[in-house]
Amino acid sequence: MIHESAKIGNNVSFGENVVVEENVTIGDDVIIGHNVIIKEDTVIGNQVHIHDQTVLGKIPGSNRKMARKPSLHLPQLVLSDGITVGSNCVLYRGAHLKKGVFIGDLASIRENVSIGEDSIVGRNAMVENNTTVGERVTIQTGSYITADMVIEDEVFIGPCFSSSNDKYMGMGNFKLQGPIIKKGAKIGNNATLLPAIVIGENSIVGAGAVVTKDVPPQETVVGNPIQPIAKK
Amino acid sequence: MIHESAKIGNNVSFGENVVVEENVTIGDDVIIGHNVIIKEDTVIGNQVHIHDQTVLGKIPGSNRKMARKPSLHLPQLVLSDGITVGSNCVLYRGAHLKKGVFIGDLASIRENVSIGEDSIVGRNAMVENNTTVGERVTIQTGSYITADMVIEDEVFIGPCFSSSNDKYMGMGNFKLQGPIIKKGAKIGNNATLLPAIVIGENSIVGAGAVVTKDVPPQETVVGNPIQPIAKK
Amino acid sequence: MIHESAKIGNNVSFGENVVVEENVTIGDDVIIGHNVIIKEDTVIGNQVHIHDQTVLGKIPGSNRKMARKPSLHLPQLVLSDGITVGSNCVLYRGAHLKKGVFIGDLASIRENVSIGEDSIVGRNAMVENNTTVGERVTIQTGSYITADMVIEDEVFIGPCFSSSNDKYMGMGNFKLQGPIIKKGAKIGNNATLLPAIVIGENSIVGAGAVVTKDVPPQETVVGNPIQPIAKK
């Protein structure tokens, strides 16, 4: 079902059972897989490939228990030129993916997220709302990127990374702030970052480390809680 | 394809390509997204919103290697009034979600699970069979709730939480028992709980902690293995 | 939409909105759920059950930032007799699942992966490319099996397991090598393995352990970093 209001470029191929809602824009040379759902107002650039079963442009919801209500007036989801989105993904309205971004299967990206050029979000990774990801960043499979987080250019995050943004875990007396990972830092697999932690430029956090305090630039830390590795 | 045996209330909207199997009941003021699959006997209350691509009422399967065979005679999946279920979820027959529950995208809930009023199950969270979740509980994104677990009211579980229920890891000589988390306890992100651990009322488990023994009420523990935090 | 080139056996049932692309082969007594997508050249044996919303035979993609480009000439996806694949899964072209394998919902298996007879890959587990899994292996829910990994027969991997294959995290100067887990070893939930680590036969790695060096056969290790448990 392609709504009659859709603006569709040249050389666009659609799989079976695709749904395109009101006021969608699609550029040239785009491939849309089977069972893909493109919700209202979504903007897709040129040379984009959306794989099967993916949902684009979801509007956030909430319930009575949730502290933060979703924004009511989100801009549209924008996918710039040259992007690939995997199968069975859920991307929200109000996200902006820049040129050449690659999103793996079963990933989800929330509202008010920006992802910089050529960055990678691995399969099954979750990126929460209000987070900024720089250029040429790698976020590997299964990583959890909390809300209100900043990831600068050329950061590498290994698989199964975990982060959080709420120091008092739902008690409501802390400004929500995710970690800040500075340019070129590298984080090992299954590392844990506490809220508002700053990881300095080009620092290295070892696999399985639990980061309870800020890490200075150029430093390597490991353990639970983290300790610096002795310099040789 | 909506089977002719379906009982459908007033003001129900269906997206494209929806499948409703035999003997399904749907209340009033319900929104069913695109490509949603509602399997036989499922019961949906009033003011429920099911997002795109979700499967409701799946029957569990098994293979030769599995220790525990799934129940053959499960009651139907019941979604009470005011529930939201995200996109690309898989909810099993024999689960019961109470009023106002919110289930995030890409989550899955197995058979014989009960989830109390107004509780939240985050995106990509997995809840295994025979587990009971209380009221006003928050289970954040990517958490793993093992089978045979008890989570009491107002518990907060941060993202990427991990638990297990089999002390001997498939050797078959331990009664399967997941952790028991008492009322109001808070568990930090990427914490690990061993089988049958009890977390006392209002206790706090730090991010990345590995909980190898019971935690008394009102206590705060961190580390691998856990240690109490010195009282100031 | 079932392409006319498909070779379909006896007693095959198809759900609603199924897509079968060119040159697919399906055996006898097969159940295909609703909204399933079977991509070109996929081979499915007898007594196979594919649950709803699953994608079979996906071709890998990449972007400019990715170090390793996907193989261009992959063999077809092969699902042998007696296999069950859950809902909302994504299985790649070039994987080979042997008889009796069980794949949970929301799981994904990449190209050039072999999974031995009767093994289980839990819900939401991710298996990366070029990895070999033996027979009667259990990989529990939410586990991350990195690329270039070897898992021998009868290994047990608890939920939320994490592994990696790149010692220098994207710097490009290390031969990619995932861990090697020898026959009968057991790995606790949320354990972390570094690249190229060898876990010896019948060894036990505790829940939440961070494995920074090889583990000899028959040994039990816990902690971050791992220490042997004192023998009693």
XYZ file of C-alpha atoms in Angstrom:
696
model
C 0.000 0.000 0.000
C 1.774 3.139 -1.195
C -0.126 6.280 -0.231
C -0.856 8.589 -3.134
C 0.855 11.525 -1.405
C 4.298 9.817 -1.559
C 7.006 11.548 -3.628
C 9.100 8.802 -5.162
C 12.299 9.308 -7.202
C 13.688 7.403 -10.159
C 14.767 3.785 -10.042
C 13.118 2.868 -6.742
C 12.312 -0.819 -6.201
C 9.721 -2.026 -3.699
C 9.466 -5.558 -2.270
C 6.206 -7.316 -1.499
C 3.693 -6.042 1.085
C 5.401 -2.669 1.574
C 3.439 0.064 3.387
C 4.199 3.721 2.633
C 2.110 6.142 4.681
C 1.213 9.797 4.034
C 3.706 12.407 2.895
C 6.803 10.192 2.531
C 9.694 11.325 0.304
C 12.027 8.792 -1.340
C 15.050 9.748 -3.514
C 16.606 8.016 -6.513
C 18.153 4.549 -6.757
C 16.564 3.239 -3.571
C 15.826 -0.391 -2.685
C 12.975 -1.114 -0.250
C 12.760 -4.746 0.936
C 9.707 -6.892 1.593
C 7.240 -6.010 4.375
C 8.958 -2.686 5.077
C 6.778 -0.049 6.788
C 7.552 3.614 6.110
C 5.488 5.815 8.391
C 4.241 9.303 7.692
C 6.574 12.179 6.766
C 9.740 10.013 6.570
C 12.430 11.393 4.228
C 14.763 8.957 2.441
C 17.699 10.173 0.297
C 19.389 8.615 -2.735
C 21.166 5.238 -2.928
C 19.504 4.013 0.265
C 18.824 0.316 0.969
C 16.164 -0.640 3.520
C 16.127 -4.370 4.224
C 13.080 -6.561 4.881
C 10.640 -6.159 7.788
C 11.975 -2.807 8.984
C 9.814 -0.024 10.469
C 10.816 3.588 9.733
C 9.406 6.659 11.486
C 7.736 5.203 14.579
C 6.197 7.709 17.007
C 7.266 7.126 20.651
C 4.741 6.069 23.291
C 4.649 5.927 27.080
C 2.624 4.738 30.071
C 1.699 6.099 33.527
C 4.893 4.834 35.167
C 7.291 6.619 32.801
C 9.127 9.631 34.197
C 9.742 11.289 30.869
C 6.935 11.704 28.370
C 7.924 11.561 24.703
C 8.095 14.762 22.667
C 4.842 15.606 20.950
C 6.210 17.577 18.016
C 9.059 15.601 16.527
C 10.579 16.417 13.142
C 10.442 13.659 10.565
C 12.893 10.736 10.377
C 15.635 11.647 7.870
C 17.844 9.048 6.183
C 20.550 10.757 4.105
C 22.187 9.431 0.942
C 23.987 6.115 0.852
C 22.499 4.630 4.020
C 21.859 0.937 4.653
C 19.307 -0.182 7.244
C 19.170 -3.915 8.088
C 16.207 -6.251 8.536
C 13.690 -6.083 11.412
C 14.884 -2.662 12.638
C 12.751 0.000 14.342
C 13.799 3.628 13.670
C 11.895 6.491 15.290
C 10.555 9.738 14.006
C 12.922 12.579 14.893
C 16.161 10.658 14.257
C 18.651 11.921 11.667
C 21.109 9.525 10.041
C 23.832 11.209 8.005
C 25.428 10.037 4.741
C 26.769 6.507 4.518
C 25.528 5.285 7.904
C 25.079 1.508 8.288
C 22.478 0.076 10.691
C 22.555 -3.681 11.394
C 19.553 -5.998 11.675
C 17.270 -5.897 14.699
C 18.648 -2.523 15.810
C 16.542 0.348 17.083
C 17.189 4.092 17.145
C 15.003 6.483 19.117
C 13.828 10.046 18.575
C 16.153 13.078 18.632
C 19.224 10.977 17.819
C 21.839 12.143 15.315
C 24.306 9.668 13.772
C 27.295 11.083 11.883
C 28.631 10.199 8.446
C 29.836 6.665 7.751
C 29.170 5.489 11.317
C 28.078 1.918 12.038
C 25.400 0.760 14.487
C 25.698 -3.013 14.848
C 22.987 -5.638 14.803
C 20.684 -5.672 17.818
C 22.172 -2.417 19.150
C 19.774 0.007 20.852
C 20.312 3.773 20.759
C 18.120 5.777 23.143
C 16.688 9.268 22.657
C 18.570 12.600 22.695
C 21.950 10.994 21.965
C 24.537 12.315 19.502
C 26.907 9.980 17.652
C 29.823 11.463 15.677
C 31.393 10.478 12.342
C 33.171 7.206 11.571
C 32.052 5.736 14.891
C 31.714 1.977 15.292
C 29.076 0.673 17.723
C 29.239 -3.095 17.662
C 26.563 -5.760 17.924
C 24.267 -5.777 20.930
C 25.543 -2.543 22.461
C 23.274 -0.355 24.541
C 23.644 3.392 24.018
C 21.646 5.156 26.716
C 19.754 8.442 26.362
C 21.407 11.865 26.710
C 24.810 10.481 25.686
C 27.548 12.027 23.528
C 29.851 9.872 21.375
C 32.474 11.859 19.487
C 34.106 11.059 16.122
C 36.058 7.846 15.531
C 35.056 6.218 18.794
C 35.040 2.401 18.794
C 32.563 0.582 21.051
C 32.868 -3.195 21.248
C 29.922 -5.600 21.432
C 27.553 -5.803 24.425
C 28.559 -2.401 25.801
C 26.265 -1.047 28.528
C 25.590 2.484 29.724
C 23.055 4.347 31.848
C 21.905 7.893 32.406
C 20.107 7.909 35.750
C 22.304 7.921 38.856
C 19.394 7.366 41.224
C 17.595 4.763 39.145
C 14.159 6.225 38.829
C 14.120 8.244 42.090
C 13.756 11.422 40.033
C 16.354 13.632 41.736
C 19.176 13.574 39.157
C 19.455 15.399 35.857
C 19.503 12.596 33.311
C 22.948 12.505 31.695
C 24.530 9.623 29.798
C 28.305 9.136 29.445
C 30.442 11.358 27.217
C 32.994 9.463 25.116
C 35.640 11.715 23.605
C 37.213 11.442 20.177
C 39.051 8.249 19.298
C 38.385 6.410 22.571
C 37.989 2.632 22.440
C 35.698 0.631 24.708
C 36.051 -3.150 25.063
C 33.211 -5.661 24.885
C 30.716 -5.851 27.748
C 32.157 -2.810 29.518
C 29.782 -0.895 31.831
C 29.661 2.905 32.073
C 27.863 4.759 34.860
C 25.842 7.929 34.237
C 27.664 11.142 33.273
C 31.100 9.432 33.096
C 33.614 11.134 30.775
C 36.023 8.942 28.772
C 38.972 11.062 27.575
C 40.334 11.294 24.040
C 42.030 8.154 22.764
C 41.585 6.353 26.078
C 41.051 2.605 26.174
C 38.539 0.835 28.439
C 39.180 -2.905 28.740
C 36.635 -5.631 28.101
C 34.329 -6.196 31.060
C 35.519 -3.058 32.892
C 33.097 -1.221 35.194
C 33.773 2.501 34.822
C 32.843 4.270 38.056
C 34.802 7.503 37.545
C 36.100 9.639 34.676
C 39.005 8.336 32.587
C 41.695 10.894 31.605
C 42.818 11.179 27.966
C 45.285 8.582 26.615
C 44.774 6.283 29.614
C 44.027 2.541 29.633
C 41.779 1.178 32.389
C 40.538 -2.304 33.305
C 38.732 -4.099 36.149
C 35.737 -3.682 38.465
C 35.999 -0.933 39.561
C 38.460 0.360 36.979
C 42.170 0.741 37.708
C 44.781 2.212 35.360
C 47.058 -0.361 33.716
C 50.625 0.164 34.928
C 52.742 1.852 32.229
C 55.697 -0.237 31.052
C -6.784 -11.846 6.920
C -9.203 -11.594 9.837
C -10.757 -14.944 10.682
C -14.546 -14.908 10.766
C -14.598 -16.249 14.340
C -12.943 -13.078 15.727
C -14.992 -11.005 18.215
C -14.073 -7.395 17.584
C -15.241 -4.379 19.638
C -16.088 -0.837 18.605
C -13.597 1.613 17.174
C -10.855 -0.914 16.336
C -8.422 0.100 13.597
C -6.321 -2.410 11.678
C -3.152 -1.638 9.689
C -2.205 -3.321 6.438
C -1.536 -7.064 6.121
C -2.815 -7.929 9.616
C -3.489 -11.589 10.406
C -6.096 -12.489 13.036
C -6.408 -16.230 13.614
C -9.292 -18.278 15.064
C -11.184 -17.293 18.196
C -9.472 -13.984 18.957
C -11.248 -11.386 21.137
C -10.494 -7.662 20.786
C -12.062 -4.918 22.967
C -13.005 -1.328 22.152
C -10.791 1.555 21.047
C -7.898 -0.662 19.969
C -5.192 0.173 17.415
C -3.503 -2.713 15.585
C -0.460 -1.742 13.492
C 0.681 -3.012 10.108
C 1.746 -6.648 9.646
C 0.664 -7.604 13.183
C -0.071 -11.309 13.733
C -2.616 -12.238 16.388
C -2.616 -15.984 16.905
C -5.530 -18.132 17.980
C -7.460 -17.520 21.230
C -5.620 -14.277 22.122
C -7.681 -11.883 24.282
C -7.088 -8.123 23.950
C -8.825 -5.586 26.232
C -9.880 -1.972 25.631
C -7.607 0.975 24.749
C -4.764 -1.329 23.677
C -2.159 -0.315 21.080
C -0.192 -3.034 19.263
C 2.575 -1.607 17.092
C 3.741 -2.870 13.701
C 5.220 -6.313 12.983
C 4.410 -7.815 16.404
C 3.408 -11.451 16.988
C 0.894 -12.174 19.769
C 0.098 -15.627 21.152
C 2.989 -17.756 19.909
C 3.020 -21.397 21.047
C 6.398 -22.486 22.494
C 8.511 -25.122 20.742
C 11.511 -27.279 21.661
C 14.084 -29.709 20.289
C 15.749 -32.963 21.447
C 18.453 -31.158 23.429
C 16.077 -29.144 25.629
C 15.768 -30.218 29.247
C 12.337 -28.750 29.781
C 9.563 -29.350 27.303
C 7.023 -26.568 26.889
C 3.585 -26.895 28.450
C 1.038 -28.468 26.126
C -2.111 -26.886 27.523
C -1.469 -23.206 27.939
C -4.230 -20.683 28.584
C -4.586 -17.919 26.023
C -2.455 -14.762 25.938
C -4.336 -12.001 27.796
C -3.593 -8.292 27.303
C -5.639 -6.199 29.749
C -6.926 -2.659 29.213
C -4.605 0.221 28.431
C -1.596 -1.833 27.304
C 0.959 -0.755 24.708
C 3.079 -3.352 22.885
C 5.941 -2.074 20.691
C 7.044 -3.077 17.210
C 8.609 -6.438 16.281
C 7.766 -8.068 19.638
C 7.008 -11.766 20.247
C 4.548 -12.495 23.075
C 3.668 -16.091 23.937
C 0.430 -17.851 24.633
C -0.061 -18.231 28.382
C 1.300 -14.805 29.360
C -0.923 -12.335 31.234
C -0.197 -8.607 31.061
C -2.193 -6.496 33.523
C -3.643 -3.028 33.021
C -1.415 -0.267 31.720
C 1.663 -2.404 31.004
C 4.121 -1.019 28.448
C 6.266 -3.375 26.333
C 9.084 -1.873 24.238
C 10.035 -2.815 20.673
C 11.808 -6.085 19.931
C 10.940 -7.500 23.363
C 9.740 -11.030 23.989
C 7.682 -12.518 26.817
C 7.301 -16.251 27.275
C 4.486 -18.478 28.505
C 3.229 -18.508 32.108
C 4.517 -15.010 32.795
C 2.459 -12.454 34.714
C 3.288 -8.737 34.528
C 1.644 -6.417 37.051
C -0.193 -3.148 36.494
C 1.653 -0.200 34.977
C 4.955 -2.077 34.754
C 7.419 -1.412 31.933
C 9.411 -3.978 29.956
C 12.025 -2.131 27.902
C 12.982 -2.542 24.283
C 14.813 -5.735 23.429
C 14.216 -7.165 26.928
C 13.558 -10.907 27.182
C 11.337 -12.382 29.905
C 11.495 -16.174 30.238
C 8.714 -18.564 31.262
C 7.163 -19.010 34.711
C 8.293 -15.607 35.962
C 6.171 -13.169 37.972
C 6.658 -9.412 37.716
C 4.878 -7.124 40.196
C 3.228 -3.715 39.787
C 4.978 -0.464 38.817
C 8.182 -2.369 38.009
C 10.677 -0.928 35.524
C 12.755 -3.389 33.482
C 15.007 -1.369 31.228
C 16.233 -1.936 27.682
C 18.057 -5.138 26.865
C 17.578 -6.794 30.242
C 17.372 -10.543 30.553
C 14.799 -11.879 33.016
C 15.379 -15.597 33.420
C 12.734 -18.263 34.008
C 11.302 -19.086 37.445
C 12.091 -15.609 38.772
C 10.094 -13.366 41.114
C 10.226 -9.569 40.831
C 8.149 -7.766 43.458
C 6.379 -4.395 43.198
C 8.278 -1.180 42.426
C 11.553 -2.878 41.599
C 13.834 -0.972 39.211
C 16.126 -2.969 36.896
C 18.613 -0.998 34.806
C 19.569 -1.820 31.220
C 21.478 -4.976 30.211
C 20.705 -6.804 33.466
C 21.506 -10.533 33.403
C 20.152 -13.415 35.466
C 20.136 -17.221 35.375
C 18.176 -20.044 36.913
C 20.366 -23.129 36.581
C 23.220 -23.464 39.054
C 24.752 -26.434 37.256
C 24.322 -25.113 33.729
C 22.432 -27.901 32.059
C 23.730 -30.811 34.203
C 20.167 -31.468 35.366
C 20.717 -31.828 39.133
C 19.383 -28.504 40.420
C 15.820 -27.354 40.834
C 15.538 -24.467 38.394
C 15.099 -21.248 40.367
C 15.711 -17.714 39.194
C 16.556 -14.817 41.518
C 13.970 -13.254 43.846
C 14.042 -9.444 43.919
C 12.087 -7.973 46.827
C 9.951 -4.865 46.823
C 11.590 -1.583 45.915
C 15.073 -2.959 45.211
C 17.145 -1.235 42.516
C 19.601 -3.034 40.236
C 22.207 -1.130 38.216
C 22.973 -1.623 34.547
C 24.743 -4.780 33.411
C 24.596 -6.378 36.871
C 24.719 -10.196 37.002
C 22.607 -12.311 39.354
C 23.259 -15.998 40.005
C 20.409 -18.533 40.336
C 18.156 -18.392 43.399
C 19.797 -15.223 44.786
C 17.526 -13.111 47.013
C 17.828 -9.301 46.831
C 16.277 -7.753 49.957
C 13.702 -4.960 50.099
C 14.970 -1.547 48.999
C 18.506 -2.844 48.489
C 20.716 -1.375 45.777
C 22.980 -3.421 43.502
C 25.581 -1.320 41.696
C 26.178 -1.248 37.969
C 28.302 -4.162 36.764
C 28.076 -5.992 40.118
C 28.214 -9.806 40.161
C 25.852 -10.999 42.879
C 27.084 -14.334 44.222
C 25.191 -14.372 47.522
C 21.982 -12.964 48.999
C 21.775 -9.237 49.702
C 20.056 -8.190 52.974
C 17.325 -5.529 52.934
C 18.376 -1.851 52.737
C 21.953 -2.748 51.771
C 24.050 -1.369 48.885
C 26.498 -3.727 47.187
C 29.027 -3.328 44.354
C 31.905 -5.235 42.727
C 32.790 -8.717 41.486
C 32.046 -10.548 43.693
C 29.813 -8.116 45.575
C 30.948 -6.296 48.730
C 28.831 -3.973 50.868
C 29.594 -0.281 50.466
C 30.985 1.127 53.714
C 28.362 3.195 55.559
C 29.312 6.835 56.018
C 4.154 -14.311 -3.515
C 5.726 -17.687 -4.282
C 8.049 -17.494 -7.245
C 7.281 -20.024 -9.965
C 10.824 -21.433 -9.824
C 10.352 -22.740 -6.250
C 10.580 -26.530 -5.746
C 8.119 -27.376 -2.988
C 7.652 -30.827 -1.391
C 4.549 -32.543 -0.072
C 2.524 -31.323 2.860
C 3.972 -27.811 3.056
C 1.781 -25.166 4.680
C 2.256 -21.448 4.090
C 0.963 -18.631 6.319
C -0.346 -15.320 5.033
C 1.811 -12.834 3.089
C 4.730 -15.237 2.618
C 7.398 -14.291 0.059
C 9.403 -17.040 -1.658
C 12.019 -15.703 -4.072
C 13.741 -17.388 -7.015
C 15.154 -20.899 -6.933
C 14.122 -21.870 -3.384
C 13.859 -25.574 -2.444
C 11.525 -26.736 0.346
C 11.228 -30.383 1.519
C 8.233 -32.320 2.851
C 6.136 -31.676 5.959
C 7.263 -28.092 6.385
C 5.388 -25.280 8.153
C 6.056 -21.693 7.060
C 4.530 -18.991 9.300
C 2.930 -15.691 8.371
C 4.985 -12.907 6.750
C 8.044 -15.168 6.353
C 10.526 -14.106 3.661
C 12.592 -16.814 1.976
C 15.234 -15.247 -0.217
C 16.730 -16.679 -3.372
C 18.436 -20.097 -3.492
C 17.570 -21.027 0.130
C 17.349 -24.794 0.744
C 14.975 -26.101 3.431
C 14.840 -29.804 4.381
C 11.983 -31.944 5.707
C 10.022 -31.435 8.953
C 11.202 -27.841 9.283
C 9.149 -25.162 11.081
C 9.802 -21.488 10.299
C 7.866 -19.164 12.607
C 6.270 -15.831 11.710
C 8.101 -12.732 10.423
C 11.462 -14.475 9.863
C 13.877 -13.631 7.026
C 15.913 -16.494 5.512
C 18.883 -16.083 3.174
C 19.825 -12.427 3.602
C 22.891 -11.238 1.667
C 25.397 -9.308 3.850
C 26.082 -5.622 3.247
C 28.752 -3.121 4.329
C 29.718 0.550 4.299
C 32.915 2.590 3.793
C 33.959 2.336 7.452
C 33.924 -1.485 7.598
C 37.292 -3.205 7.685
C 36.074 -6.498 6.253
C 33.911 -6.573 3.165
C 31.382 -9.391 2.959
C 32.036 -12.358 0.692
C 30.645 -11.901 -2.788
C 30.064 -15.541 -3.680
C 28.302 -17.184 -0.777
C 26.697 -20.605 -1.026
C 22.987 -20.749 -0.285
C 21.491 -20.903 3.220
C 20.856 -24.565 4.093
C 18.415 -25.645 6.812
C 18.602 -29.430 7.331
C 15.798 -31.728 8.456
C 13.960 -31.204 11.708
C 14.984 -27.598 12.307
C 12.888 -24.984 14.118
C 13.499 -21.270 13.512
C 11.659 -18.785 15.776
C 9.814 -15.576 14.968
C 11.459 -12.352 13.735
C 14.839 -14.010 13.051
C 17.350 -12.998 10.371
C 19.448 -15.852 8.902
C 22.080 -15.111 6.265
C 22.974 -16.738 3.014
C 25.992 -19.001 3.473
C 24.976 -20.391 6.880
C 24.452 -24.136 7.342
C 22.249 -25.435 10.143
C 22.448 -29.187 10.710
C 19.654 -31.588 11.680
C 17.487 -30.780 14.656
C 18.888 -27.316 15.366
C 16.608 -24.923 17.292
C 16.855 -21.152 16.783
C 14.955 -18.869 19.188
C 12.978 -15.742 18.283
C 14.751 -12.527 17.317
C 18.063 -14.353 16.761
C 20.400 -13.722 13.856
C 23.026 -15.943 12.229
C 25.541 -14.569 9.752
C 27.210 -15.998 6.667
C 29.736 -18.860 6.735
C 28.440 -20.159 10.070
C 27.931 -23.871 10.708
C 25.743 -25.087 13.585
C 25.949 -28.776 14.546
C 23.153 -31.280 15.094
C 20.621 -30.668 17.853
C 22.280 -27.453 19.024
C 20.247 -24.565 20.428
C 20.698 -20.861 19.712
C 18.585 -18.921 22.192
C 16.245 -16.007 21.609
C 17.899 -12.744 20.711
C 21.326 -14.423 20.359
C 23.608 -13.133 17.620
C 26.120 -15.393 15.846
C 28.670 -13.584 13.691
C 30.291 -14.773 10.458
C 32.899 -17.534 10.018
C 32.053 -19.217 13.329
C 31.687 -22.954 13.868
C 29.335 -24.369 16.510
C 29.503 -28.104 17.335
C 26.771 -30.624 18.160
C 24.462 -30.547 21.188
C 25.685 -27.063 22.103
C 23.442 -24.736 24.116
C 23.793 -20.988 23.519
C 21.325 -19.239 25.789
C 19.207 -16.143 25.323
C 20.882 -12.883 24.417
C 24.382 -14.308 23.975
C 26.818 -12.728 21.565
C 28.963 -15.146 19.563
C 31.631 -13.149 17.771
C 33.111 -13.879 14.344
C 35.949 -16.359 13.752
C 35.044 -18.344 16.886
C 35.072 -22.100 17.494
C 32.607 -23.746 19.884
C 33.100 -27.506 20.240
C 30.485 -30.181 21.004
C 28.386 -30.110 24.162
C 29.482 -26.664 25.253
C 26.985 -24.749 27.428
C 26.901 -20.958 27.191
C 24.649 -19.119 29.641
C 22.583 -16.040 28.814
C 24.114 -12.657 27.944
C 27.542 -14.096 27.150
C 29.907 -11.679 25.399
C 32.938 -12.307 23.182
C 35.142 -10.374 20.771
C 37.604 -11.111 18.004
C 39.655 -7.950 17.570
C 42.404 -7.333 20.126
C 43.126 -3.834 18.884
C 39.519 -2.739 18.397
C 39.516 -1.611 14.809
C 43.194 -0.574 14.529
C 43.661 -3.224 11.861
C 46.920 -4.856 13.054
C 45.620 -8.113 14.559
C 44.468 -11.254 12.802
C 40.808 -11.464 13.735
C 40.316 -14.486 15.984
C 37.416 -15.171 18.307
C 37.649 -17.403 21.388
C 37.948 -21.192 21.139
C 35.730 -23.082 23.600
C 36.678 -26.752 23.921
C 34.339 -29.697 24.318
C 32.024 -29.748 27.302
C 33.062 -26.385 28.775
C 30.419 -24.354 30.597
C 30.266 -20.565 30.612
C 28.148 -18.653 33.141
C 25.779 -15.817 32.359
C 27.177 -12.439 31.352
C 30.771 -13.719 31.210
C 33.185 -11.805 28.949
C 35.806 -13.477 26.755
C 38.638 -11.586 25.102
C 39.808 -12.341 21.541
C 41.605 -15.644 20.839
C 41.107 -16.947 24.415
C 41.073 -20.765 24.724
C 38.704 -22.355 27.270
C 39.862 -25.928 27.986
C 37.730 -29.087 27.903
C 35.132 -29.315 30.643
C 36.271 -26.090 32.271
C 33.778 -23.832 34.027
C 33.748 -20.042 33.753
C 31.656 -18.360 36.457
C 28.866 -15.882 35.879
C 30.155 -12.358 35.263
C 33.795 -13.492 34.905
C 36.128 -11.528 32.633
C 38.436 -14.021 30.921
C 41.738 -12.326 30.112
C 43.893 -15.442 29.632
C 43.481 -19.064 28.599
C 41.730 -21.466 30.989
C 43.265 -24.969 31.317
C 41.036 -28.067 30.986
C 38.910 -29.084 33.993
C 39.478 -25.759 35.769
C 36.899 -23.435 37.337
C 37.530 -19.693 37.159
C 35.670 -16.630 38.451
C 36.192 -12.869 38.886
C 37.488 -9.832 37.009
C 40.141 -10.687 35.947
C 39.649 -14.426 36.367
C 41.219 -16.387 39.217
C 41.007 -20.155 39.728
C 38.661 -21.290 42.488
C 40.660 -22.939 45.289
C 40.286 -26.735 45.181
C 38.740 -28.222 48.309
